[in-house]
Amino acid sequence: MTVYDLAENQYGRPRAAKALAGAAREPYWLDDPERPDALPALDTDAETDLAVVGGGYTGLWTALMAKERNPGRRVMLLEASRIAWAASGRNGGFCEASLTHGESNGLKHLPDEAEQLDRLGRENLREMAETIQRYGIDCGFELTGSLSVATEAHQVQWLEEEADADNPDLVFLDRDEVRKEVDSPLYLAGLWDRTSTALLNPARLAWGLQRAALEAGVEIYENTPVRNIRNAGAKVRLLTDSGTVTADRVALATNVFPSLLKRTRLFTVPVYDYALMTEPLSADQLAAIGWHNRQGLSDLNNRFHYYRLTTDRDGAARILFGGYDAVYNYGRSMKPEYEHREETYERLASHFAATFPQLADVSFSHAWGGAIDTCSRFFAFFTTAFGGKVAFSAGYTGLGVGATRFGANVMLDLLSGKETERTELQMVKRKPLPFPPEPVAWLGVKITTAAMVRADRRQGRRGPWLKAMDAVGMGFDS
């Protein structure tokens, strides 16, 4: 059994349910009195130079940078609901430099480009920070770095092997050292990557990009779902409920939602992830855990947790605690009722109490979930359609807060028709393996999830099924 299996037995459902009793079932980030008012829906036919479909990070970055590249270009962004209502307003606010869901995953899939992609990812994070500062986006951006923690004895060696004596920004911490950083009795070791991760308020980042885009002249229409896309000679037509948009170029930034390009739909599956936010912590409670350097944390299990400190507008500190369960529903289905899962909330509450027993009496103010656009290689892929007039990007697999900006640049490059360093990447030219249709996809995910649970309980040893998935390039990681 893992330490988290023991935690569920020790802290029990009644205790977890009590801690969750007053929690609002909505994303903490979106429960913000300064959330922008809704923008009008499209109510007429229109023509534009560039149409962007989707108002999450990918679409917002695409629209804003399109105007930065060519201020005279007419750009329209069409969002089916509200800006940031989906993944961009529901994630943990971890903004990582990696474009490939971690160095080891990049080496596995694109070994010849790993060094180049690392450089491009760090450039992207630096440019993102500069953009946030330039536009005055108040999203709490802070370059804290990340701390990976070993909670099982066999994981200590993994961290020792990953540490780099020649890299002062990648520091191995033994048990005493890691507990000086963040005090949890579960921690046996840690690896602090000082420079590759920033933390931010994800919804406020999206709203800041929305404001910057509007000020740059982008036309944004909310509550305007695009129902169909059609080739129209030299142009492309988008059909909405109340008008047709005719565009020279189209960027599809719908991510987890069913693609308007049917041939891309098998490349992603929606996987639901869940998180909790604590009530504000007192000064004594904060002192009991340390965490003075405010790193973003995660453990090393197949079913991993991610957690971080955040700060309210009044300066009060809270802890976001999420992950572990990654839930796929039959048929690639997405429904509002999937955004909440009491079983997972109670599990996370018990794991939180085991991680920080000094905070075992802390209650939670918010509990929520959302869908992640998962692909089989765990990082973004790209394609074009209609003779290069349409570009599409998806598959960020939960690591899109920073990588979507890079993906937006790739789509703009592709739509320009010019070769760039980005368009020549194998990352851009090659696609992941598609997931099979149902019922094979559902059965495969269930078998893989069970195999991951067994591996966590067997000192990380991957059994025949996981080894086979690794061999074909579909090794699942929650």
mmCIF file of C-alpha atoms in Angstrom, residues 53 78 80-81 223-230 237-244 252 254 258-262 265:
data_model
loop_
_atom_site.group_PDB
_atom_site.id
_atom_site.type_symbol
_atom_site.label_atom_id
_atom_site.label_comp_id
_atom_site.label_asym_id
_atom_site.label_seq_id
_atom_site.Cartn_x
_atom_site.Cartn_y
_atom_site.Cartn_z
ATOM 1 C CA VAL A 53 -12.363 29.737 -32.443
ATOM 2 C CA LEU A 78 -15.507 33.427 -31.110
ATOM 3 C CA ALA A 80 -18.913 29.273 -27.188
ATOM 4 C CA SER A 81 -19.428 30.260 -23.541
ATOM 5 C CA ASN A 223 -21.736 32.822 -26.121
ATOM 6 C CA THR A 224 -21.110 32.251 -29.834
ATOM 7 C CA PRO A 225 -20.564 28.537 -30.506
ATOM 8 C CA VAL A 226 -19.236 27.643 -33.941
ATOM 9 C CA ARG A 227 -21.237 24.709 -35.283
ATOM 10 C CA ASN A 228 -19.479 23.952 -38.559
ATOM 11 C CA ILE A 229 -16.540 24.904 -40.734
ATOM 12 C CA ARG A 230 -16.597 24.907 -44.535
ATOM 13 C CA ARG A 237 -16.768 29.947 -43.523
ATOM 14 C CA LEU A 238 -17.699 29.402 -39.881
ATOM 15 C CA LEU A 239 -21.354 28.774 -39.081
ATOM 16 C CA THR A 240 -22.672 30.056 -35.742
ATOM 17 C CA ASP A 241 -26.197 30.179 -34.332
ATOM 18 C CA SER A 242 -26.732 33.789 -35.386
ATOM 19 C CA GLY A 243 -24.387 34.505 -38.240
ATOM 20 C CA THR A 244 -21.719 33.289 -40.637
ATOM 21 C CA LEU A 252 -8.985 26.414 -34.138
ATOM 22 C CA THR A 254 -11.016 24.380 -29.001
ATOM 23 C CA PRO A 258 -14.748 18.008 -30.143
ATOM 24 C CA SER A 259 -12.749 19.396 -33.029
ATOM 25 C CA LEU A 260 -14.463 21.009 -36.001
ATOM 26 C CA LEU A 261 -12.005 18.920 -38.042
ATOM 27 C CA LYS A 262 -13.415 15.428 -37.643
ATOM 28 C CA ARG A 265 -11.029 13.870 -33.025
#
